[in-house]
XYZ file of C-alpha atoms in Angstrom:
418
model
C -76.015 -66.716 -106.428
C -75.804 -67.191 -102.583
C -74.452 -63.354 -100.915
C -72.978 -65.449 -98.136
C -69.735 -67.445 -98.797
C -70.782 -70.004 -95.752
C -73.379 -71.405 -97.532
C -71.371 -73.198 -99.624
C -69.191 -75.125 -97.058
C -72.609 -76.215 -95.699
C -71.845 -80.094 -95.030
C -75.343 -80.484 -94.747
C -76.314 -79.013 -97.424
C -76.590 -80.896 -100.992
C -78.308 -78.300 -103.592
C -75.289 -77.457 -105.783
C -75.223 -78.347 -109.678
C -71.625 -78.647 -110.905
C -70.273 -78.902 -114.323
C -66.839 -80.218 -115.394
C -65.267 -81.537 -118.523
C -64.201 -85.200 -118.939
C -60.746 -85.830 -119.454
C -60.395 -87.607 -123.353
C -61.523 -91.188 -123.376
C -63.465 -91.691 -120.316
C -67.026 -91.671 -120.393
C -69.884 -90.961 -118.380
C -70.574 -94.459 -116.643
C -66.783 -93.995 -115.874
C -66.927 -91.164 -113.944
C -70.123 -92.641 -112.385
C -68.577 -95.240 -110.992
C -65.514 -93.637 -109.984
C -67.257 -90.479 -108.422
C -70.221 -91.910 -106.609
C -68.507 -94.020 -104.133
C -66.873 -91.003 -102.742
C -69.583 -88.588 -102.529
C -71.670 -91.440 -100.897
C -68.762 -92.282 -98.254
C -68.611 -88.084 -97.601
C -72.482 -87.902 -97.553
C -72.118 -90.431 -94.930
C -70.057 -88.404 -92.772
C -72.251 -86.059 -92.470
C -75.189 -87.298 -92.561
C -77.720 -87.299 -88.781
C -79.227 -90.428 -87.989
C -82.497 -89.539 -89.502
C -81.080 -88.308 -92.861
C -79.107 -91.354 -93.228
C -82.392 -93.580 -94.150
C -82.588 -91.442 -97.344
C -79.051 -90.337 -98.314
C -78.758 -88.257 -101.954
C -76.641 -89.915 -104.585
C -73.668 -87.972 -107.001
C -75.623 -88.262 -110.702
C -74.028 -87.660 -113.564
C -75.678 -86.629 -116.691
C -74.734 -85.199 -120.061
C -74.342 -81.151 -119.694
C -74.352 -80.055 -123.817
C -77.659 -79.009 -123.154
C -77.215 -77.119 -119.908
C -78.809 -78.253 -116.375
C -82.521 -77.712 -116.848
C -84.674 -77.987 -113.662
C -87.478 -77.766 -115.519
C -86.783 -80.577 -118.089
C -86.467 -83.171 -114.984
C -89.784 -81.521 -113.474
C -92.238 -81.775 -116.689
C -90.402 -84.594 -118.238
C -92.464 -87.769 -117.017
C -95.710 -85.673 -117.127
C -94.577 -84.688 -121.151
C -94.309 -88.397 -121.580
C -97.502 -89.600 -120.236
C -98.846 -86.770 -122.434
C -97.208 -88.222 -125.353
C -98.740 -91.379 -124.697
C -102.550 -90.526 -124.384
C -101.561 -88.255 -127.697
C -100.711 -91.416 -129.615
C -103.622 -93.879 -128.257
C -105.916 -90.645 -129.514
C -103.906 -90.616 -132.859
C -104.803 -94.512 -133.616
C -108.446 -94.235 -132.550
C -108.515 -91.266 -135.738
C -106.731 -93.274 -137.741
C -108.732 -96.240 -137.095
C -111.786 -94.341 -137.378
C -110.276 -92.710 -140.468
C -110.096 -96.259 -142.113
C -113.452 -96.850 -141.477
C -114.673 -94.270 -143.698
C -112.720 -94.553 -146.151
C -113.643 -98.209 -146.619
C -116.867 -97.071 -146.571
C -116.298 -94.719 -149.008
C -114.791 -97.742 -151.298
C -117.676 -100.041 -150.920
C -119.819 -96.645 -151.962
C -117.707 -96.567 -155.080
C -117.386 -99.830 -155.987
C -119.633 -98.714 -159.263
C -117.435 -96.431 -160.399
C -114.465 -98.352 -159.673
C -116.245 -100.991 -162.271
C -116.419 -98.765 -164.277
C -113.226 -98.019 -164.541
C -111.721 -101.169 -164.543
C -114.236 -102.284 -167.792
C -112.805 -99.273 -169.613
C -109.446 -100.469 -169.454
C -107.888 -99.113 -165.899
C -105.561 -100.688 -164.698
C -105.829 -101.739 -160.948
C -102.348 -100.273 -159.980
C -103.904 -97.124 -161.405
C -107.012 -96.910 -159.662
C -105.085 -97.782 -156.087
C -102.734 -95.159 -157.218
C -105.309 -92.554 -157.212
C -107.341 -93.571 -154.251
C -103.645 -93.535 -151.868
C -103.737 -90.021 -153.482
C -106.842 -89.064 -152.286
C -105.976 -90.544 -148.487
C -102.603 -89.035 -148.697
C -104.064 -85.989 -149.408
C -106.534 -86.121 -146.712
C -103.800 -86.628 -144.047
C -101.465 -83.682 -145.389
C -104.299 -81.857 -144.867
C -104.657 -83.064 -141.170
C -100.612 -83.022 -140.390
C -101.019 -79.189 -141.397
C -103.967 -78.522 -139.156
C -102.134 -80.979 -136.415
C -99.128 -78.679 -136.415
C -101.066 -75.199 -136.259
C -102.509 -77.015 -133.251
C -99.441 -77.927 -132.012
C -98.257 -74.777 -132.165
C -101.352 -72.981 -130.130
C -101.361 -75.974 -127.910
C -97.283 -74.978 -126.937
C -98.195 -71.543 -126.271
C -101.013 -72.742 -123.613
C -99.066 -75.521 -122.084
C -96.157 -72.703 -121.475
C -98.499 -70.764 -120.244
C -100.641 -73.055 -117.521
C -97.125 -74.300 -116.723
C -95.603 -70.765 -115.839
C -98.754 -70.289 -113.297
C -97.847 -66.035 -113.525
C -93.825 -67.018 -112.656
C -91.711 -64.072 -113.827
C -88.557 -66.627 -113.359
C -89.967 -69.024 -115.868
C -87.277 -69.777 -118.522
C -89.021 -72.799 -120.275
C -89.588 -71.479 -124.137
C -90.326 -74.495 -125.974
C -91.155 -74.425 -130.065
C -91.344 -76.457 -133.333
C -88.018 -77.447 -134.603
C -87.133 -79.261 -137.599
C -86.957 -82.888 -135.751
C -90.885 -82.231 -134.678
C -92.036 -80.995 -138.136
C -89.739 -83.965 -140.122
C -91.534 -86.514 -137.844
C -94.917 -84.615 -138.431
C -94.754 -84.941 -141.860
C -93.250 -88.978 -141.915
C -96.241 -89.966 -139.881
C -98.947 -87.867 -141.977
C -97.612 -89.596 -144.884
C -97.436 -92.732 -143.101
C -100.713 -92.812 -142.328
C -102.189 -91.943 -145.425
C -100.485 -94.624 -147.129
C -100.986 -97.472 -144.284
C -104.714 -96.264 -143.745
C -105.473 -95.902 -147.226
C -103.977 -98.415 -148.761
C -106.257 -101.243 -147.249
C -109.386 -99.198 -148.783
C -107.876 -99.116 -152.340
C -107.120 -102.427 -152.572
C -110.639 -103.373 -151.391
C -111.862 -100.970 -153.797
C -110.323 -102.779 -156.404
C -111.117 -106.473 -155.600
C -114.531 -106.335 -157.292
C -115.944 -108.216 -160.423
C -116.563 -105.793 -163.302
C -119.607 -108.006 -164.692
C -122.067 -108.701 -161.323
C -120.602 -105.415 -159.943
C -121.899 -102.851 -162.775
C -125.499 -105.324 -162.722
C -124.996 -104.586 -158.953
C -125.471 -108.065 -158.600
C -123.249 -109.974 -155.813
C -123.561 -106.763 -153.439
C -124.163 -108.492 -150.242
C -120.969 -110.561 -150.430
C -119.270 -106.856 -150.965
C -120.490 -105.671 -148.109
C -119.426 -109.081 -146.116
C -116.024 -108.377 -146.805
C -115.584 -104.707 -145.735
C -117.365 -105.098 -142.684
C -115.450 -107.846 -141.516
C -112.263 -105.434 -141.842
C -114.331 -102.587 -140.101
C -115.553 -105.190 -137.411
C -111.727 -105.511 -136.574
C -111.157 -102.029 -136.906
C -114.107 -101.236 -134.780
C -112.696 -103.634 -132.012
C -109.757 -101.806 -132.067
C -111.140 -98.956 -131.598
C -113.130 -100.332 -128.493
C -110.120 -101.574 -126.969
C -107.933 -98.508 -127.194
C -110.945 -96.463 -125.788
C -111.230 -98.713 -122.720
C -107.779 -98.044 -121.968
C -108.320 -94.538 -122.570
C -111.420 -94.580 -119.786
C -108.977 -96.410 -117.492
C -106.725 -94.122 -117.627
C -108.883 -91.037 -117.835
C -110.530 -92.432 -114.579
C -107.281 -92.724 -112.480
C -106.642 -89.131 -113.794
C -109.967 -87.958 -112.025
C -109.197 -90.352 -109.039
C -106.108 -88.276 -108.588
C -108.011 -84.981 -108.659
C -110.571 -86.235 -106.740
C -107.405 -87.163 -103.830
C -105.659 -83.609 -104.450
C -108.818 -81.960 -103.577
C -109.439 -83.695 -100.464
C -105.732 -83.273 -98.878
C -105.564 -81.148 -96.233
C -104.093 -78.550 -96.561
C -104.359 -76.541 -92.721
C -105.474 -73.355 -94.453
C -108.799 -72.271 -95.784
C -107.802 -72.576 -99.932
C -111.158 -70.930 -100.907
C -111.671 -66.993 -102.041
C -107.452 -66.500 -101.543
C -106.290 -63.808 -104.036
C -102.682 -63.981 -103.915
C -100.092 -61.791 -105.772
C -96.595 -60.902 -105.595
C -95.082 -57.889 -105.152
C -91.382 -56.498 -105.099
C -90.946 -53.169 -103.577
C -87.041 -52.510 -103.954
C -88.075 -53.197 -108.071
C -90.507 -50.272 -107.229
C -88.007 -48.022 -106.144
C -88.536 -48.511 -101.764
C -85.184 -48.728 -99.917
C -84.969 -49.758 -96.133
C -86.242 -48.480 -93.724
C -89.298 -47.327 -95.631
C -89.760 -50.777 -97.328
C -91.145 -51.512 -94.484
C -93.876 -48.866 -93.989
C -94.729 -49.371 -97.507
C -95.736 -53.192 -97.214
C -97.379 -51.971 -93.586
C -99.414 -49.420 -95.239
C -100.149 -51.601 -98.519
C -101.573 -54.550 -95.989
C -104.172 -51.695 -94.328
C -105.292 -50.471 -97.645
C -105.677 -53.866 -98.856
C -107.494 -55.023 -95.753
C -109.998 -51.826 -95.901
C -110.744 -52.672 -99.351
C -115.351 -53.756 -98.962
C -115.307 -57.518 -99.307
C -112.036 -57.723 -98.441
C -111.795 -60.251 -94.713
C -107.993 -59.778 -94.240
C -104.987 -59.022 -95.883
C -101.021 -60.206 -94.636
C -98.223 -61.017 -96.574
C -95.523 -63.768 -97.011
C -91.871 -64.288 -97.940
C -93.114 -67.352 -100.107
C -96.842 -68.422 -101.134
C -97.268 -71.707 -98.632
C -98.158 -74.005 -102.114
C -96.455 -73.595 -105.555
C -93.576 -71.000 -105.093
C -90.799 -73.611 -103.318
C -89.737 -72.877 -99.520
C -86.591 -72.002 -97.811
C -85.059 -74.805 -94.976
C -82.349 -73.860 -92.275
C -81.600 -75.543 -89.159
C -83.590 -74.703 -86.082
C -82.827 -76.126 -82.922
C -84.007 -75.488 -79.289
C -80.956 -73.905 -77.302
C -78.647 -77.173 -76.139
C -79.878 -79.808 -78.601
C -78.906 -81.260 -81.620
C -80.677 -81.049 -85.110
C -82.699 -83.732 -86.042
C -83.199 -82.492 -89.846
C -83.723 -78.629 -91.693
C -86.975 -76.870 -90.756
C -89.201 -75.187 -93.098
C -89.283 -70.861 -92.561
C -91.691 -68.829 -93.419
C -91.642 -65.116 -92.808
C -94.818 -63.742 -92.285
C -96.687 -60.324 -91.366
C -99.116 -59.682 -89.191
C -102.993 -60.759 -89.132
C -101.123 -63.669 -91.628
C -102.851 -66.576 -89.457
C -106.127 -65.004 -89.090
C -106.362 -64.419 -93.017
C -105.270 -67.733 -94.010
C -107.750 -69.584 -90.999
C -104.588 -71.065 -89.926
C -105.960 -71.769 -86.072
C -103.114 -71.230 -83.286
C -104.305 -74.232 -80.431
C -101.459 -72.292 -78.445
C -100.563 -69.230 -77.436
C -100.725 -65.810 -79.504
C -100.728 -64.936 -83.316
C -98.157 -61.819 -84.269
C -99.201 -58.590 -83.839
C -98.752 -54.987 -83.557
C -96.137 -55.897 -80.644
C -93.777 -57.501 -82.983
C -92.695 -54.702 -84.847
C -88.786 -53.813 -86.214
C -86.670 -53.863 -83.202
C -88.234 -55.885 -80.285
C -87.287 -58.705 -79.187
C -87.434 -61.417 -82.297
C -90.138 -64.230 -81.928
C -91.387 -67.388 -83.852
C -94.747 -69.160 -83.998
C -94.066 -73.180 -84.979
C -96.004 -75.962 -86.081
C -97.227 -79.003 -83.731
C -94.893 -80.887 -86.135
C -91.960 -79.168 -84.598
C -93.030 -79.239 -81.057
C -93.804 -83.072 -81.340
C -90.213 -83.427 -82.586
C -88.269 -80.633 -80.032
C -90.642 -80.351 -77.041
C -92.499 -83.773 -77.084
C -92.636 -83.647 -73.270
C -92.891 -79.897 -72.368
C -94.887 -76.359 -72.690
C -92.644 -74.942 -75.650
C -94.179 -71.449 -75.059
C -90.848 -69.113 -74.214
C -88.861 -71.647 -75.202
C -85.656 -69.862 -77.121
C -84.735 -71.376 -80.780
C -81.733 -70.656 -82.941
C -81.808 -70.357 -86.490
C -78.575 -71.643 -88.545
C -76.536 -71.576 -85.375
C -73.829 -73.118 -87.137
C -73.269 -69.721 -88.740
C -72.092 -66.398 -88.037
C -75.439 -64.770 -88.975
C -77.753 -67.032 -86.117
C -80.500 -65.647 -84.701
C -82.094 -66.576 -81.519
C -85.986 -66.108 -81.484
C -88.536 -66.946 -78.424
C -91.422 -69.041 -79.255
C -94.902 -67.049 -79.150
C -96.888 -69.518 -80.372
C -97.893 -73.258 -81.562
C -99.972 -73.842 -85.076
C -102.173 -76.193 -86.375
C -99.707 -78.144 -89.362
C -99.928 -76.966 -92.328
C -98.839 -77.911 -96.045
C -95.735 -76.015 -96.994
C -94.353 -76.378 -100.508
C -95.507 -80.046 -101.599
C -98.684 -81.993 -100.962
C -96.976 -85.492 -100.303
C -95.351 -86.630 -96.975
C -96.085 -85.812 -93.678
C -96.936 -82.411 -92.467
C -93.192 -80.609 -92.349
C -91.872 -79.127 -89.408
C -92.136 -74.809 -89.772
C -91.191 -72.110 -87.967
């Protein structure tokens, strides 16, 4: 919920999520077509010249099941998941059928045996798709318990510690139907190839365990093919296990503009603690010195927003007289925050104990934003204005220029902050 009213006539701005009911007998791809052409023409309108190479588009999606951030975010990587699930599942199963045509061939005595005494073959296949049935209940049971724990952990490494983290996923009666189709599924496709081989035997050379080797011929021609298949999916599953580390491998080399090793970070919300204004503001003060003094400890600031993994907040910022070129990333910082993150400032100062509730308001920006604004002069007391389009603007004096740092996502270019 945005406290001021202005930020919703924002032309610029294109973060809203709107619901409305469909008049009877129009559908979605309707209202598609009829809607987006307009919001692209407005969009257009208001659009700079640099945000006019990537213009957002009007989507419209189903809204039964509510507008869910999070499904959009984790959707793709569910997928992939999903995918390397079910090349594991048919490497079991192949290997499953293996052993169980093994097992056959080990029997092939007592299948004789049981043929001789007057079995009949639809009998003994019966009881052998029993047996592999059976076998894969009993690993659709211990698939779901799984399943269940493996929820609980993927909740939890997805949350990262967020308090705001409304994803609560769980079994439902879809997942446990199609659990149970494909254990039964598999037992019968997996074991029925076994039984039948079982089966195929003579009763005479078989119980004189005579003609054994041209047994064996035939079920390890069908676990040669199963074995190949097996081979093949793992390849693909080493592929795609290696692009997985190649991707790691990338991630860890980015660079960031901050020193990433021995951060603790935390978050903290004094107002829930019971601190109103103006003491808020001796309590994070005095909580930054304690935290600082603590042995071990090389510095201690504190931040509006963590600079990775907790989003960031974008407002215009313009030099005094020119235009916008696009939003700028803000970060609200304390003192000694540079210093502690090994952020290096190539020009002039870091905050300090001058900049305290009351002076005059400053800003410290990134050599992204001074190669956009000030590509040809000393932006040192240069004045700024934040959101100057509003009633609320504020205009700050620039203290100091930073080495670029990431701010919110790894991709792109370094973004402009102040």
């Amino acid at each position: 919920k945005a406290t001021d009213p202005q930020v919703y006539l924002e032309q610029n701005y294109y973060w809203l999520e709107m619901m409305a009911r469909l008049r009877p007998g129009v559908s979605l791809p309707q209202a598609q077509a009829a809607l987006g052409p307009l919001f692209h023409q407005w969009v257009a309108t208001t659009a700079n010249d640099r945000e006019r190479a990537a213009l957002p588009e009007l989507l419209i999606r189903e809204g039964a099941t509510g507008l869910n951030t999070l499904r959009r975010q984790y959707s793709k990587p569910l997928y992939v998941l999903l995918a390397m699930v079910g090349l594991i599942l048919a490497i079991a199963c192949a290997n499953i059928a293996n052993l169980l045509l093994a097992r056959a061939t080990a029997r092939r005595r007592e299948m004789a045996v049981r043929l001789s005494m007057g079995a009949g073959r639809f009998r003994v296949i019966r009881q052998l798709l029993t047996e592999s049935v059976l076998l894969a209940s009993i690993g659709g049971v211990l698939g779901i318990v799984f399943a269940i724990w493996g929820i609980r952990f993927l909740t939890l490494l997805l949350a990262n510690g967020r308090e705001d983290f409304t994803l609560y996923p769980h079994l439902n009666w879809h997942v446990l139907g199609v659990a149970v189709a494909l254990s039964l599924l598999t037992g019968l496709l997996f074991g029925l190839a076994p039984a039948l081989q079982a089966t195929r035997v003579d009763v005479m050379p078989a119980l004189k365990e005579m003609r054994a080797g041209q047994l064996h011929s035939q079920r390890a021609s069908l676990s040669q093919m199963l074995v190949v298949i097996q081979i093949g999916i793992s390849l693909l599953m080493l592929v795609a296990a290696g692009l997985f580390v190649r991707t790691l491998s990338n991630l860890q080399s980015i660079q960031l503009g901050f020193n990433r090793e021995n951060v603790l970070l935390f978050r903290i919300n004094a107002r829930q603690a019971g601190h109103r204004d103006p003491e808020i503001i001796t309590f994070y003060g005095d909580l930054q010195k304690r935290l600082g003094a603590i042995p071990g400890v090389l510095g201690a600031s504190a931040s509006h927003s963590a600079l990775l993994g907790q989003g960031t907040w974008s407002d215009p910022v313009v030099p005094v007289g020119q235009q916008r070129k696009a939003s700028t990333h803000i970060l609200m910082t304390a003192s000694d925050f540079f210093k502690t993150m090994q952020i290096p400032v190539v020009l002039g100062r870091a905050f300090d104990d001058r900049d305290q509730p009351g002076s005059k308001p400053v800003v410290i920006v990134s050599e992204a934003y001074v190669r956009n604004y000030f590509p040809d002069r000393n932006p040192l007391g240069q004045h700024i204005v934040i959101r100057p389009s509003r009633p609320e603007s504020r205009d700050v004096e620039i203290i100091g220029v930073a080495k670029n740092v990431r701010y919110g996502a790894l991709k792109g270019e370094f973004p402009d902050i102040a």
